[in-house]
Short mmCIF file of C-alpha atoms (C1' of nucleotides) in Angstrom, two decimals:
data_model
loop_
_atom_site.label_atom_id
_atom_site.label_comp_id
_atom_site.label_asym_id
_atom_site.label_seq_id
_atom_site.Cartn_x
_atom_site.Cartn_y
_atom_site.Cartn_z
CA MET A 25 0.41 -8.70 -21.21
CA THR A 26 -2.79 -7.91 -19.45
CA LEU A 27 -3.54 -6.99 -15.63
CA ARG A 28 -4.05 -9.62 -13.12
CA LEU A 29 -5.47 -10.03 -10.05
CA THR A 30 -4.61 -11.69 -6.96
CA ASN A 31 -8.37 -12.98 -5.91
CA THR A 32 -9.05 -13.96 -2.66
CA LEU A 33 -11.94 -16.49 -3.82
CA THR A 34 -9.47 -18.41 -6.02
CA GLY A 35 -5.96 -17.87 -4.15
CA ARG A 36 -4.72 -17.54 -7.67
CA PRO A 37 -3.24 -14.16 -9.88
CA GLU A 38 -6.44 -14.39 -12.51
CA PRO A 39 -6.69 -12.29 -15.87
CA PHE A 40 -8.48 -9.01 -15.08
CA VAL A 41 -11.84 -9.24 -16.98
CA PRO A 42 -14.61 -6.60 -16.41
CA PHE A 43 -18.11 -7.49 -17.24
CA VAL A 44 -18.71 -4.62 -18.78
CA PRO A 45 -15.74 -4.68 -21.71
CA GLY A 46 -14.41 -1.45 -20.71
CA HIS A 47 -16.23 -0.47 -17.81
CA VAL A 48 -15.44 -1.63 -14.12
CA GLY A 49 -17.82 -1.31 -11.42
CA MET A 50 -15.48 -1.22 -8.56
CA TYR A 51 -16.98 -0.94 -4.44
CA THR A 52 -14.24 -0.54 -1.77
CA CYS A 53 -15.39 -0.21 2.27
CA GLY A 54 -15.03 2.51 4.17
CA PRO A 55 -14.50 3.90 7.09
CA THR A 56 -17.62 3.84 9.84
CA VAL A 57 -17.17 7.43 11.36
CA TYR A 58 -16.96 7.03 15.08
CA ALA A 59 -13.13 8.51 14.70
CA PRO A 60 -10.66 9.71 13.02
CA ALA A 61 -9.10 6.10 10.20
CA HIS A 62 -5.64 5.82 10.98
CA VAL A 63 -3.03 5.54 8.08
CA GLY A 64 -3.10 1.35 8.37
CA ASN A 65 -7.15 2.20 7.47
CA PHE A 66 -5.67 4.33 4.60
CA ARG A 67 -3.05 1.77 3.34
CA SER A 68 -6.26 0.16 2.65
CA PHE A 69 -8.19 2.92 1.17
CA LEU A 70 -4.97 3.36 -0.77
CA PHE A 71 -4.51 0.65 -2.19
CA ALA A 72 -7.89 0.69 -3.41
CA ASP A 73 -6.92 3.64 -5.29
CA LEU A 74 -3.55 2.29 -6.93
CA LEU A 75 -5.83 0.61 -8.46
CA ARG A 76 -8.52 2.34 -9.27
CA ARG A 77 -5.86 5.34 -11.25
CA TYR A 78 -4.88 2.32 -12.64
CA LEU A 79 -7.44 1.44 -13.64
CA ALA A 80 -8.64 5.02 -15.31
CA TRP A 81 -4.73 4.91 -16.15
CA LEU A 82 -4.81 1.95 -18.06
CA GLY A 83 -8.38 3.75 -20.44
CA PHE A 84 -11.35 1.56 -17.95
CA ASP A 85 -13.74 3.61 -16.99
CA VAL A 86 -13.84 3.58 -13.37
CA THR A 87 -16.77 3.50 -11.04
CA TRP A 88 -15.21 3.58 -7.79
CA VAL A 89 -18.09 3.23 -4.32
CA MET A 90 -17.06 4.13 -1.03
CA ASN A 91 -19.26 3.49 1.71
CA ILE A 92 -19.35 5.16 4.81
CA THR A 93 -21.23 3.81 7.74
CA ASP A 94 -22.71 5.98 9.62
CA VAL A 95 -24.33 3.84 11.66
CA ASP A 96 -23.03 1.55 14.31
CA ASP A 97 -22.57 0.17 18.02
CA LYS A 98 -19.81 2.45 18.62
CA ILE A 99 -21.11 5.93 16.46
CA ILE A 100 -23.90 5.04 19.21
CA ARG A 101 -21.81 4.39 22.13
CA ASP A 102 -19.48 7.77 21.67
CA ALA A 103 -22.64 9.28 20.55
CA ARG A 104 -24.84 9.03 24.14
CA ARG A 105 -21.75 9.28 25.90
CA GLU A 106 -21.07 12.85 24.44
CA GLY A 107 -25.19 12.96 24.20
CA VAL A 108 -25.58 14.41 20.73
CA PRO A 109 -27.10 12.52 18.19
CA ILE A 110 -25.07 10.01 15.91
CA ARG A 111 -25.68 12.27 12.87
CA SER A 112 -23.41 14.83 14.84
CA LEU A 113 -21.19 12.60 15.90
CA SER A 114 -20.72 10.87 12.47
CA GLU A 115 -20.23 13.63 10.17
CA ARG A 116 -17.89 15.38 12.12
CA TYR A 117 -16.07 12.08 11.67
CA ALA A 118 -16.51 11.40 8.14
CA ALA A 119 -15.76 15.01 7.18
CA VAL A 120 -12.40 14.61 8.63
CA PHE A 121 -11.55 11.34 6.07
CA LEU A 122 -13.01 12.80 3.69
CA ASP A 123 -10.31 16.21 4.43
CA ASP A 124 -7.60 12.86 4.73
CA ALA A 125 -8.31 11.28 1.95
CA ARG A 126 -7.67 14.94 0.22
CA ARG A 127 -4.73 15.36 1.70
CA LEU A 128 -3.53 12.04 0.54
CA ARG A 129 -4.77 12.32 -3.06
CA MET A 130 -7.02 9.40 -2.68
CA THR A 131 -8.99 9.65 -6.01
CA PRO A 132 -12.87 10.72 -4.93
CA PRO A 133 -14.49 7.98 -5.09
CA ASP A 134 -18.05 8.82 -7.78
CA VAL A 135 -20.44 7.35 -5.19
CA MET A 136 -20.01 8.29 -0.95
CA PRO A 137 -23.33 6.15 -0.53
CA ARG A 138 -23.97 6.58 3.66
CA ALA A 139 -25.56 3.63 5.30
CA THR A 140 -28.28 5.69 6.49
CA GLU A 141 -29.29 6.57 3.60
CA HIS A 142 -30.02 3.42 2.23
CA ILE A 143 -31.81 1.75 5.23
CA PRO A 144 -34.68 1.87 1.84
CA GLU A 145 -32.41 -0.62 0.09
CA MET A 146 -31.42 -2.73 2.95
CA VAL A 147 -35.32 -2.98 4.09
CA THR A 148 -35.86 -4.34 0.28
CA LEU A 149 -33.24 -7.07 0.04
CA ILE A 150 -34.29 -8.68 3.72
CA GLU A 151 -37.22 -9.40 2.45
CA GLN A 152 -35.81 -11.33 -0.08
CA LEU A 153 -33.93 -12.80 2.31
CA LEU A 154 -36.84 -14.02 4.57
CA ALA A 155 -39.58 -14.91 1.06
CA LYS A 156 -36.34 -17.15 0.26
CA GLY A 157 -35.96 -18.69 2.98
CA HIS A 158 -32.36 -16.96 4.17
CA ALA A 159 -33.39 -15.68 7.12
CA TYR A 160 -35.54 -15.81 9.93
CA ARG A 161 -37.31 -13.29 12.68
CA THR A 162 -36.68 -13.21 16.48
CA ASP A 163 -38.89 -12.11 19.14
CA ASP A 164 -36.82 -8.60 20.08
CA GLY A 165 -37.64 -7.60 16.44
CA SER A 166 -34.06 -8.76 14.82
CA ILE A 167 -33.67 -10.96 11.60
CA PHE A 168 -31.22 -12.97 10.99
CA PHE A 169 -29.74 -14.97 8.50
CA ARG A 170 -30.06 -18.63 8.31
CA ILE A 171 -26.12 -19.52 7.78
CA ALA A 172 -27.24 -23.14 7.71
CA SER A 173 -29.95 -22.23 4.71
CA TRP A 174 -26.32 -21.26 1.85
CA PRO A 175 -24.35 -24.54 1.43
CA ALA A 176 -21.28 -22.09 0.41
CA TYR A 177 -20.97 -20.49 3.48
CA GLY A 178 -17.20 -19.48 4.89
CA ARG A 179 -16.02 -20.72 0.49
CA LEU A 180 -14.38 -17.27 0.28
CA ALA A 181 -12.59 -17.16 3.68
CA ARG A 182 -11.66 -20.91 3.16
CA LEU A 183 -13.56 -21.58 7.14
CA ASP A 184 -15.25 -24.41 7.96
CA PRO A 185 -18.42 -23.90 9.32
CA THR A 186 -19.56 -26.78 10.90
CA ARG A 187 -15.91 -26.68 12.92
CA GLN A 188 -16.27 -22.50 14.22
CA ARG A 189 -14.97 -21.97 17.52
CA VAL A 190 -17.16 -21.01 19.10
CA GLY A 191 -15.87 -18.00 22.00
CA GLU A 192 -17.19 -16.13 24.75
CA ARG A 193 -17.61 -13.17 22.16
CA VAL A 194 -20.26 -15.61 20.76
CA GLU A 195 -21.70 -16.78 23.55
CA SER A 196 -21.81 -13.45 24.84
CA ASP A 197 -24.78 -12.30 21.62
CA GLU A 198 -27.12 -10.65 23.62
CA TYR A 199 -29.53 -11.47 20.71
CA ASP A 200 -31.06 -15.01 20.36
CA LYS A 201 -30.45 -16.52 17.05
CA ASP A 202 -30.98 -20.35 15.97
CA ASP A 203 -27.00 -20.79 15.97
CA VAL A 204 -24.26 -18.78 16.88
CA ARG A 205 -23.22 -18.18 13.74
CA ASP A 206 -25.99 -16.78 12.23
CA PHE A 207 -25.54 -12.91 11.37
CA ALA A 208 -27.85 -9.94 11.95
CA LEU A 209 -29.40 -8.46 8.69
CA TRP A 210 -31.64 -6.42 10.55
CA LYS A 211 -31.25 -5.28 15.07
CA GLY A 212 -34.98 -4.90 16.65
CA PRO A 213 -35.78 -1.73 18.41
CA ARG A 214 -33.70 -0.97 21.68
CA GLU A 215 -34.37 2.12 24.02
CA GLY A 216 -31.42 4.56 23.68
CA GLU A 217 -30.56 3.41 19.77
CA PRO A 218 -31.87 4.67 16.95
CA ARG A 219 -34.41 3.27 15.09
CA TRP A 220 -35.76 2.92 11.09
CA GLU A 221 -39.63 2.30 11.68
CA THR A 222 -40.00 0.05 7.61
CA ALA A 223 -41.82 -2.84 6.65
CA ILE A 224 -40.07 -4.94 8.54
CA GLY A 225 -40.41 -3.60 11.58
CA PRO A 226 -38.42 -0.72 13.14
CA GLY A 227 -34.82 -1.37 14.62
CA ARG A 228 -31.90 -0.45 12.62
CA PRO A 229 -29.35 -2.24 9.93
CA GLY A 230 -26.89 -4.71 11.10
CA TRP A 231 -22.92 -3.57 9.43
CA HIS A 232 -23.13 -6.59 6.84
CA ILE A 233 -26.27 -5.20 4.88
CA GLU A 234 -25.27 -2.09 4.26
CA CYS A 235 -22.62 -3.26 1.79
CA SER A 236 -23.74 -5.03 0.12
CA ALA A 237 -26.98 -3.13 -0.36
CA MET A 238 -24.92 -0.19 -1.92
CA SER A 239 -22.22 -1.46 -3.49
CA MET A 240 -25.24 -3.52 -5.37
CA ARG A 241 -27.63 0.05 -5.68
CA TYR A 242 -24.84 1.16 -7.83
CA LEU A 243 -23.04 -1.40 -9.14
CA GLY A 244 -25.58 -3.91 -10.27
CA PRO A 245 -26.10 -6.87 -8.43
CA THR A 246 -22.86 -8.60 -10.20
CA PHE A 247 -19.14 -6.15 -10.38
CA ASP A 248 -16.45 -6.56 -10.93
CA ILE A 249 -14.22 -5.38 -7.89
CA HIS A 250 -14.11 -5.65 -4.07
CA THR A 251 -11.58 -4.46 -1.80
CA GLY A 252 -10.94 -4.16 1.73
CA GLY A 253 -8.67 -4.80 4.47
CA VAL A 254 -7.58 -9.22 5.19
CA ASP A 255 -9.64 -8.87 8.33
CA LEU A 256 -12.57 -8.82 6.29
CA ILE A 257 -12.50 -11.18 4.50
CA PHE A 258 -14.78 -12.79 7.61
CA PRO A 259 -17.51 -13.34 8.39
CA HIS A 260 -17.97 -9.53 6.26
CA HIS A 261 -17.49 -10.19 3.04
CA GLU A 262 -18.30 -14.02 4.23
CA ASP A 263 -21.18 -12.48 4.63
CA GLU A 264 -21.75 -10.32 2.09
CA ILE A 265 -21.55 -12.61 -0.64
CA ALA A 266 -23.66 -15.04 1.54
CA GLN A 267 -26.85 -12.66 1.59
CA SER A 268 -26.41 -10.58 -1.51
CA GLU A 269 -25.96 -14.39 -3.66
CA ALA A 270 -28.98 -15.98 -1.78
CA ALA A 271 -30.76 -12.88 -2.62
CA THR A 272 -30.10 -12.27 -6.11
CA GLY A 273 -29.25 -16.41 -7.39
CA ARG A 274 -26.02 -14.24 -9.20
CA GLN A 275 -22.64 -13.89 -8.57
CA PHE A 276 -22.18 -11.18 -6.79
CA VAL A 277 -18.62 -10.11 -7.06
CA ARG A 278 -16.32 -11.45 -9.55
CA THR A 279 -12.12 -10.24 -8.26
CA TRP A 280 -11.72 -9.68 -4.10
CA LEU A 281 -8.72 -7.89 -3.51
CA HIS A 282 -7.81 -8.06 -0.32
CA CYS A 283 -4.27 -5.74 1.57
CA ALA A 284 -2.25 -7.00 4.01
CA HIS A 285 -1.80 -4.76 6.94
CA LEU A 286 0.27 -2.29 8.24
CA GLN A 287 2.38 -2.85 11.15
CA MET A 288 3.86 -1.24 13.80
CA GLY A 289 6.17 -2.82 16.46
CA GLY A 290 5.43 -6.04 14.95
CA GLU A 291 2.25 -5.64 15.15
CA LYS A 292 -1.19 -5.31 12.48
CA MET A 293 -1.67 -1.60 13.66
CA ALA A 294 -5.55 -1.29 15.36
CA LYS A 295 -7.32 0.52 17.32
CA ARG A 296 -8.27 -1.86 20.02
CA THR A 297 -4.53 -2.35 21.01
CA GLY A 298 -3.25 0.96 20.67
CA ASN A 299 -0.79 0.56 18.55
CA ILE A 300 -1.85 3.65 16.18
CA GLU A 301 -0.92 6.04 13.99
CA ARG A 302 -2.33 8.82 12.27
CA PRO A 303 -2.14 10.87 9.32
CA ALA A 304 -3.02 14.66 11.81
CA ASP A 305 0.26 12.93 14.28
CA VAL A 306 2.46 11.70 11.02
CA TYR A 307 2.60 15.60 9.89
CA ALA A 308 2.90 16.68 12.95
CA ARG A 309 5.99 14.72 12.96
CA GLY A 310 7.05 17.24 9.90
CA TYR A 311 6.46 14.55 6.99
CA SER A 312 4.44 15.65 3.87
CA PRO A 313 1.46 13.50 2.88
CA ARG A 314 2.65 13.55 0.05
CA ALA A 315 5.68 10.97 1.91
CA LEU A 316 3.01 9.49 3.85
CA ARG A 317 0.95 8.02 0.72
CA TYR A 318 3.95 6.76 -1.07
CA ALA A 319 5.01 5.22 1.89
CA LEU A 320 1.49 4.12 2.51
CA ILE A 321 1.50 2.30 -1.52
CA ALA A 322 5.58 1.88 -2.12
CA ALA A 323 5.00 -2.09 -0.40
CA HIS A 324 3.25 -5.12 -2.59
CA TYR A 325 -0.52 -4.90 -0.94
CA ARG A 326 -0.60 -8.70 -0.28
CA ALA A 327 2.67 -8.23 1.92
CA PRO A 328 2.40 -7.31 5.81
CA LEU A 329 4.04 -3.73 5.60
CA GLU A 330 6.14 -2.21 8.78
CA PHE A 331 5.68 1.44 9.31
CA GLY A 332 7.29 3.55 11.79
CA GLU A 333 9.61 6.56 11.70
CA GLU A 334 11.94 5.14 9.60
CA SER A 335 10.05 4.53 6.70
CA MET A 336 8.49 7.37 6.86
CA ARG A 337 12.25 8.87 6.45
CA ALA A 338 12.41 6.54 3.39
CA ALA A 339 9.39 7.43 1.84
CA ALA A 340 10.03 11.31 2.42
CA ALA A 341 14.00 10.88 0.89
CA ALA A 342 12.07 8.86 -1.89
CA VAL A 343 9.53 11.23 -3.01
CA ASP A 344 11.72 14.18 -2.12
CA ARG A 345 14.44 12.41 -5.18
CA LEU A 346 11.17 12.55 -8.19
CA ALA A 347 10.08 15.74 -6.70
CA THR A 348 14.16 17.55 -7.78
CA ALA A 349 13.62 15.21 -10.12
CA LEU A 350 11.02 17.30 -12.14
CA ALA A 351 12.13 20.36 -10.18
CA ALA A 352 15.31 19.98 -12.52
CA LEU A 353 13.31 19.38 -15.98
CA ASP A 354 11.30 22.13 -15.74
CA THR A 355 14.01 25.08 -14.40
CA TYR A 356 15.47 22.91 -17.61
CA ARG A 357 16.75 25.19 -20.61
CA LYS A 358 19.41 24.73 -23.20
CA ASP A 359 18.69 25.33 -27.08
CA GLY A 360 19.88 23.26 -29.52
CA PRO A 361 19.02 19.72 -30.65
CA GLY A 362 17.92 17.46 -28.35
CA ASP A 363 18.93 13.55 -27.27
CA PRO A 364 17.85 10.83 -29.95
CA ALA A 365 17.97 8.52 -27.48
CA LEU A 366 15.18 10.16 -24.62
CA PRO A 367 11.93 8.84 -26.72
CA ALA A 368 13.56 5.38 -25.93
CA LEU A 369 14.26 5.82 -23.19
CA LEU A 370 11.30 7.04 -22.22
CA GLU A 371 8.98 4.06 -24.10
CA GLU A 372 11.65 1.15 -21.71
CA ALA A 373 10.22 3.26 -18.47
CA ARG A 374 6.82 2.90 -19.56
CA THR A 375 6.76 -0.99 -20.43
CA ARG A 376 9.05 -2.09 -17.27
CA PHE A 377 6.17 0.48 -15.31
CA THR A 378 3.13 -1.83 -16.95
CA ALA A 379 4.67 -4.50 -17.12
CA ALA A 380 5.13 -4.43 -13.50
CA LEU A 381 1.60 -2.85 -12.04
CA ASP A 382 -0.02 -5.56 -14.84
CA ASP A 383 1.16 -7.86 -12.27
CA ASP A 384 -1.02 -7.61 -9.44
CA LEU A 385 0.27 -4.71 -8.69
CA ASN A 386 3.35 -5.41 -8.28
CA ILE A 387 4.94 -1.27 -6.96
CA SER A 388 8.15 -2.39 -6.17
CA PRO A 389 9.23 -2.87 -9.93
CA ALA A 390 6.67 -0.16 -11.37
CA LEU A 391 8.96 2.14 -8.26
CA ALA A 392 12.72 0.65 -9.63
CA ALA A 393 11.86 1.65 -13.19
CA VAL A 394 10.88 4.91 -12.73
CA PHE A 395 13.83 5.96 -10.49
CA ASP A 396 15.93 3.93 -13.04
CA LEU A 397 14.88 6.87 -15.58
CA VAL A 398 15.46 9.23 -13.08
CA ARG A 399 18.39 8.89 -13.34
CA GLU A 400 19.01 8.69 -17.05
CA LEU A 401 17.78 11.71 -16.75
CA ASN A 402 19.55 14.10 -14.23
CA ARG A 403 22.50 12.16 -15.94
CA ARG A 404 21.49 13.95 -19.42
CA VAL A 405 20.40 17.07 -17.03
CA ASP A 406 24.10 17.11 -15.63
CA ALA A 407 26.04 16.93 -18.85
CA ARG A 408 23.23 19.71 -20.34
CA ALA A 409 22.52 16.66 -23.42
CA LEU A 410 18.37 17.61 -23.26
CA SER A 411 17.36 20.31 -24.88
CA THR A 412 14.56 22.29 -23.28
CA ALA A 413 12.07 20.31 -25.55
CA ASP A 414 13.26 17.44 -24.39
CA ALA A 415 13.30 18.16 -20.60
CA SER A 416 9.92 18.83 -20.68
CA SER A 417 8.77 16.29 -22.81
CA ALA A 418 10.02 14.14 -19.85
CA ALA A 419 8.35 15.66 -17.13
CA ALA A 420 5.39 15.07 -19.44
CA PHE A 421 6.50 11.98 -18.76
CA LEU A 422 7.07 11.57 -15.17
CA ARG A 423 3.51 13.46 -14.42
CA ASP A 424 1.69 11.12 -16.31
CA LEU A 425 2.79 7.76 -14.60
CA ASP A 426 2.21 10.39 -11.15
CA ARG A 427 -1.29 10.14 -13.29
CA VAL A 428 -1.41 6.52 -11.35
CA LEU A 429 1.38 7.44 -8.48
CA GLY A 430 -0.33 10.63 -7.16
CA VAL A 431 3.49 11.46 -4.59
CA MET A 432 5.10 14.06 -7.47
CA GLU A 433 4.30 16.94 -6.14
CA GLU A 434 2.67 19.32 -3.63
CA GLU A 435 -1.10 20.59 -4.32
CA PRO A 436 -0.16 24.07 -4.72
CA GLU A 437 1.83 23.64 -7.93
CA GLN A 438 2.17 28.24 -7.56
CA LEU A 439 4.83 29.46 -5.45
CA GLU A 440 3.58 31.48 -2.30
CA PRO A 441 4.06 35.16 -3.21
CA GLU A 442 5.78 35.84 -0.29
CA LEU A 443 8.16 33.66 -0.37
CA ALA A 444 8.47 34.14 -4.89
CA ARG A 445 9.61 37.29 -3.49
CA LEU A 446 12.17 36.27 -1.33
CA LEU A 447 13.35 34.31 -4.23
CA GLU A 448 13.82 36.93 -6.11
CA GLU A 449 15.15 38.65 -3.61
CA ARG A 450 18.13 35.61 -3.39
CA ALA A 451 18.27 36.02 -6.64
CA ALA A 452 19.27 40.13 -6.89
CA ALA A 453 21.63 39.36 -3.74
CA ARG A 454 23.47 36.34 -6.02
CA ALA A 455 23.55 38.70 -8.69
CA ARG A 456 25.49 41.33 -6.31
CA ARG A 457 27.54 38.57 -5.48
CA ASP A 458 26.31 39.01 -1.46
CA TRP A 459 26.58 35.54 0.00
CA ALA A 460 25.20 36.22 3.08
CA THR A 461 22.00 37.60 2.19
CA SER A 462 21.61 35.04 -0.30
CA ASP A 463 22.44 32.14 2.44
CA ARG A 464 20.24 33.94 4.83
CA LEU A 465 17.14 33.53 2.34
CA ARG A 466 17.74 30.20 1.12
CA ASP A 467 17.88 29.08 5.70
CA GLU A 468 15.11 31.42 5.92
CA LEU A 469 12.88 29.71 2.42
CA ALA A 470 13.92 26.48 4.09
CA ASP A 471 12.65 26.71 6.89
CA ARG A 472 9.20 27.27 4.74
CA GLY A 473 9.68 24.18 3.95
CA VAL A 474 11.05 25.42 0.39
CA LEU A 475 14.41 23.95 -0.58
CA ILE A 476 17.00 26.06 -3.00
CA ASP A 477 19.52 24.24 -5.05
CA ASP A 478 21.05 26.77 -7.19
CA THR A 479 22.06 25.27 -11.02
CA LYS A 480 23.51 26.12 -14.44
CA ASP A 481 19.51 27.63 -14.93
CA GLY A 482 19.57 29.58 -11.82
CA GLN A 483 17.65 29.15 -8.34
CA ARG A 484 15.24 26.27 -8.78
CA TRP A 485 12.80 25.34 -5.50
CA ARG A 486 10.92 22.28 -4.60
CA ARG A 487 9.14 22.34 -1.44
CA ALA A 488 10.61 19.24 0.99
CA ALA A 489 8.80 15.92 1.95
CA GLU A 490 10.13 16.76 5.13
CA ALA A 491 10.33 19.56 6.83
CA ARG A 492 13.26 20.78 8.18
CA ARG A 493 12.74 20.80 11.96
CA GLY A 494 15.10 22.14 15.24
"C1'" G B 18 -6.09 -26.95 17.47
"C1'" G B 19 -8.55 -25.21 11.87
"C1'" C B 20 -7.25 -21.99 7.57
"C1'" G B 21 -3.72 -18.13 5.43
"C1'" A B 22 0.88 -15.24 4.95
"C1'" C B 23 5.78 -14.59 4.85
"C1'" G B 24 11.23 -15.47 6.42
"C1'" U B 25 16.68 -12.38 0.36
"C1'" A B 26 22.61 -6.96 2.31
"C1'" C B 27 22.79 -1.76 8.28
"C1'" C B 28 16.77 -0.68 7.28
"C1'" C B 29 12.34 -1.82 3.28
"C1'" A B 30 11.78 -4.28 -0.71
"C1'" A B 31 12.34 -6.98 -6.18
"C1'" G B 32 13.60 -10.96 -7.97
"C1'" U B 33 9.72 -17.88 -7.99
"C1'" G B 34 15.08 -22.65 -12.30
"C1'" G B 35 20.36 -20.87 -16.41
"C1'" U B 36 25.18 -14.90 -17.96
"C1'" U B 37 27.07 -10.20 -12.53
"C1'" A B 38 21.01 -11.06 -6.71
"C1'" A B 39 16.33 -4.99 -9.28
"C1'" G B 40 14.63 -0.35 -6.70
"C1'" G B 41 14.81 3.20 -2.12
"C1'" G B 42 17.04 4.43 2.54
"C1'" G B 43 21.23 4.48 4.95
"C1'" G B 44 26.82 4.41 4.63
"C1'" A B 45 32.22 5.03 3.06
"C1'" G B 46 35.27 7.77 -0.14
"C1'" G B 47 35.11 11.36 -5.40
"C1'" U B 48 33.44 14.63 -9.23
"C1'" C B 49 30.72 19.48 -9.36
"C1'" U B 50 29.57 23.70 -6.17
"C1'" G B 51 31.94 31.42 -3.45
"C1'" C B 52 29.47 27.53 0.54
"C1'" A B 53 25.15 24.61 0.67
"C1'" A B 54 21.86 21.32 -2.21
"C1'" A B 55 21.14 18.88 -5.49
"C1'" A B 56 22.65 16.12 -8.99
"C1'" C B 57 26.39 12.30 -11.11
"C1'" C B 58 30.45 8.07 -10.15
"C1'" U B 59 32.43 4.07 -7.11
"C1'" C B 60 31.95 1.24 -3.14
"C1'" U B 61 28.87 -1.26 0.70
"C1'" A B 62 24.72 -9.78 0.22
"C1'" U B 63 30.22 -15.29 -4.05
"C1'" U B 64 25.29 -14.94 -1.10
"C1'" C B 65 19.25 -15.65 -0.34
"C1'" A B 66 16.21 -18.43 8.32
"C1'" G B 67 18.34 -23.75 9.03
"C1'" C B 68 19.07 -29.18 7.91
"C1'" G B 69 18.20 -32.47 3.86
"C1'" G B 70 16.88 -33.75 -1.63
"C1'" U B 71 15.01 -33.23 -6.57
"C1'" U B 72 17.66 -31.53 -11.06
"C1'" C B 73 23.76 -30.45 -15.24
"C1'" G B 74 22.42 -26.82 -12.72
"C1'" A B 75 17.74 -23.61 -6.36
"C1'" A B 76 16.94 -17.63 -3.55
"C1'" U B 77 13.99 -19.41 -6.68
"C1'" C B 78 10.41 -26.83 -6.40
"C1'" C B 79 9.30 -30.70 -2.28
"C1'" G B 80 9.91 -32.39 2.54
"C1'" C B 81 11.16 -31.35 8.18
"C1'" U B 82 13.03 -28.24 11.69
"C1'" C B 83 13.20 -23.76 13.65
"C1'" G B 84 10.62 -17.93 13.68
"C1'" U B 85 7.25 -13.60 12.27
"C1'" C B 86 1.80 -11.71 11.27
"C1'" G B 87 -3.36 -12.25 9.96
"C1'" C B 88 -8.11 -14.26 10.43
"C1'" C B 89 -11.02 -18.13 12.84
"C1'" U B 90 -15.04 -12.35 17.56
"C1'" C B 91 -15.45 -5.52 16.72
"C1'" C B 92 -11.50 -4.31 12.90
"C1'" A B 93 -9.02 -1.62 6.92
#
RNA sequence: GGCGACGUACCCAAGUGGUUAAGGGGGAGGUCUGCAAAACCUCUAUUCAGCGGUUCGAAUCCGCUCGUCGCCUCCA
């Protein structure tokens, strides 16, 4: 069985065959850094991360590029409002993004290019488009892509370009272009806006051109996978294809993958409607990053996903269940013969896990395979049917699957010395059957997010995915 | 108006032609435990938005109806 992915270009699942055998070039539209990203944004980034992790787990050598858009209208607007250079604003929120991404265990992309550091690449691309007649200048020094020169325009979004609705927003565009549907490659210089002096004149880049320039700079003119939210299909990705293929004459991206929206209250989570939640908000309510990660990746990427208190609670419980199972295996000790059925059990889980993810990253049955295995392992731990070696190979197996999921363990795997001391005190209290002290220490540790289970192998601890409140 | 996605238990969510409709959460009862917690066991959809049709057989295919969401405009 091989990996199949639903390509937006064709609308159907296709076997994934990399352009260069064994290697995958993958680009993800990253954040525009003028505010902290919300959890809806992170759904799409974590979807890309899940894909990246799975490809690596399958043995592909993956190059993952995620851009950071550090110049655009909103950044300029907010920087002006604050009276600071755009770089000061963008770097501030880029740092927040990086920190949020790290806590959510997003694999660090191999390259995170910033738009402002790739102006020359964009200029070269625009020059090629001008030379080939796909772009034109306007009086204010802007340069537009001429959609009429590109018959394939609209193919990705399945839109007929001649029947696009022309709404108020399009008409109100301040730039003067030949056709309302044409999009800006380069925006002419304006008072109070940052500008770059370039071979195509002064100004600043349009939004779409950066992704074409940076993806091709690091992955070549044709690469395997490009991901983003469904809202980017049109116009952003449509425009990327047009400008890239018009410039190079080659296919730009082989497989386009789009993630459905995260919803809250039945509607798309979006900054403009205000129904957003940021990672920090979720943590403030007592949930751990890994619970949030689980909530965001646990549903199929092409299905809309409702986010809320209920989904977070369920995610925290699910993640706790996994952590508990792992802790149980780690503390389990028993000499003697092992369970001869164990290898087959693990193999079955691996087969189901892989078959599910191969099927367009269908994570639900993959998680079902993990939870079924967890039940079997717990049952054996309860019955003390495993050997110490069995337990540790089962734990290693789960950790291997977690290279794909990234939800099983919290960052610090060692208990802080202070908490470890409380644990020792509690063990001593229990040895002298001092239940009052034992219970008090258990509560104290729970308040610090460490849950204790008393087992035949002694105390076992794990970090709570949902901190105790009240 | 155009294009697209979708409607499965109390909630989330797999299943896309064939024995008992995955899994997670929640709920009820039980076992274990100093008490807990965790874990394990049992139960929790004769039914898949509705109505027709195709078929020996449909949640799965076809048609219609109702409802939800997204894109067409900055947007993950």
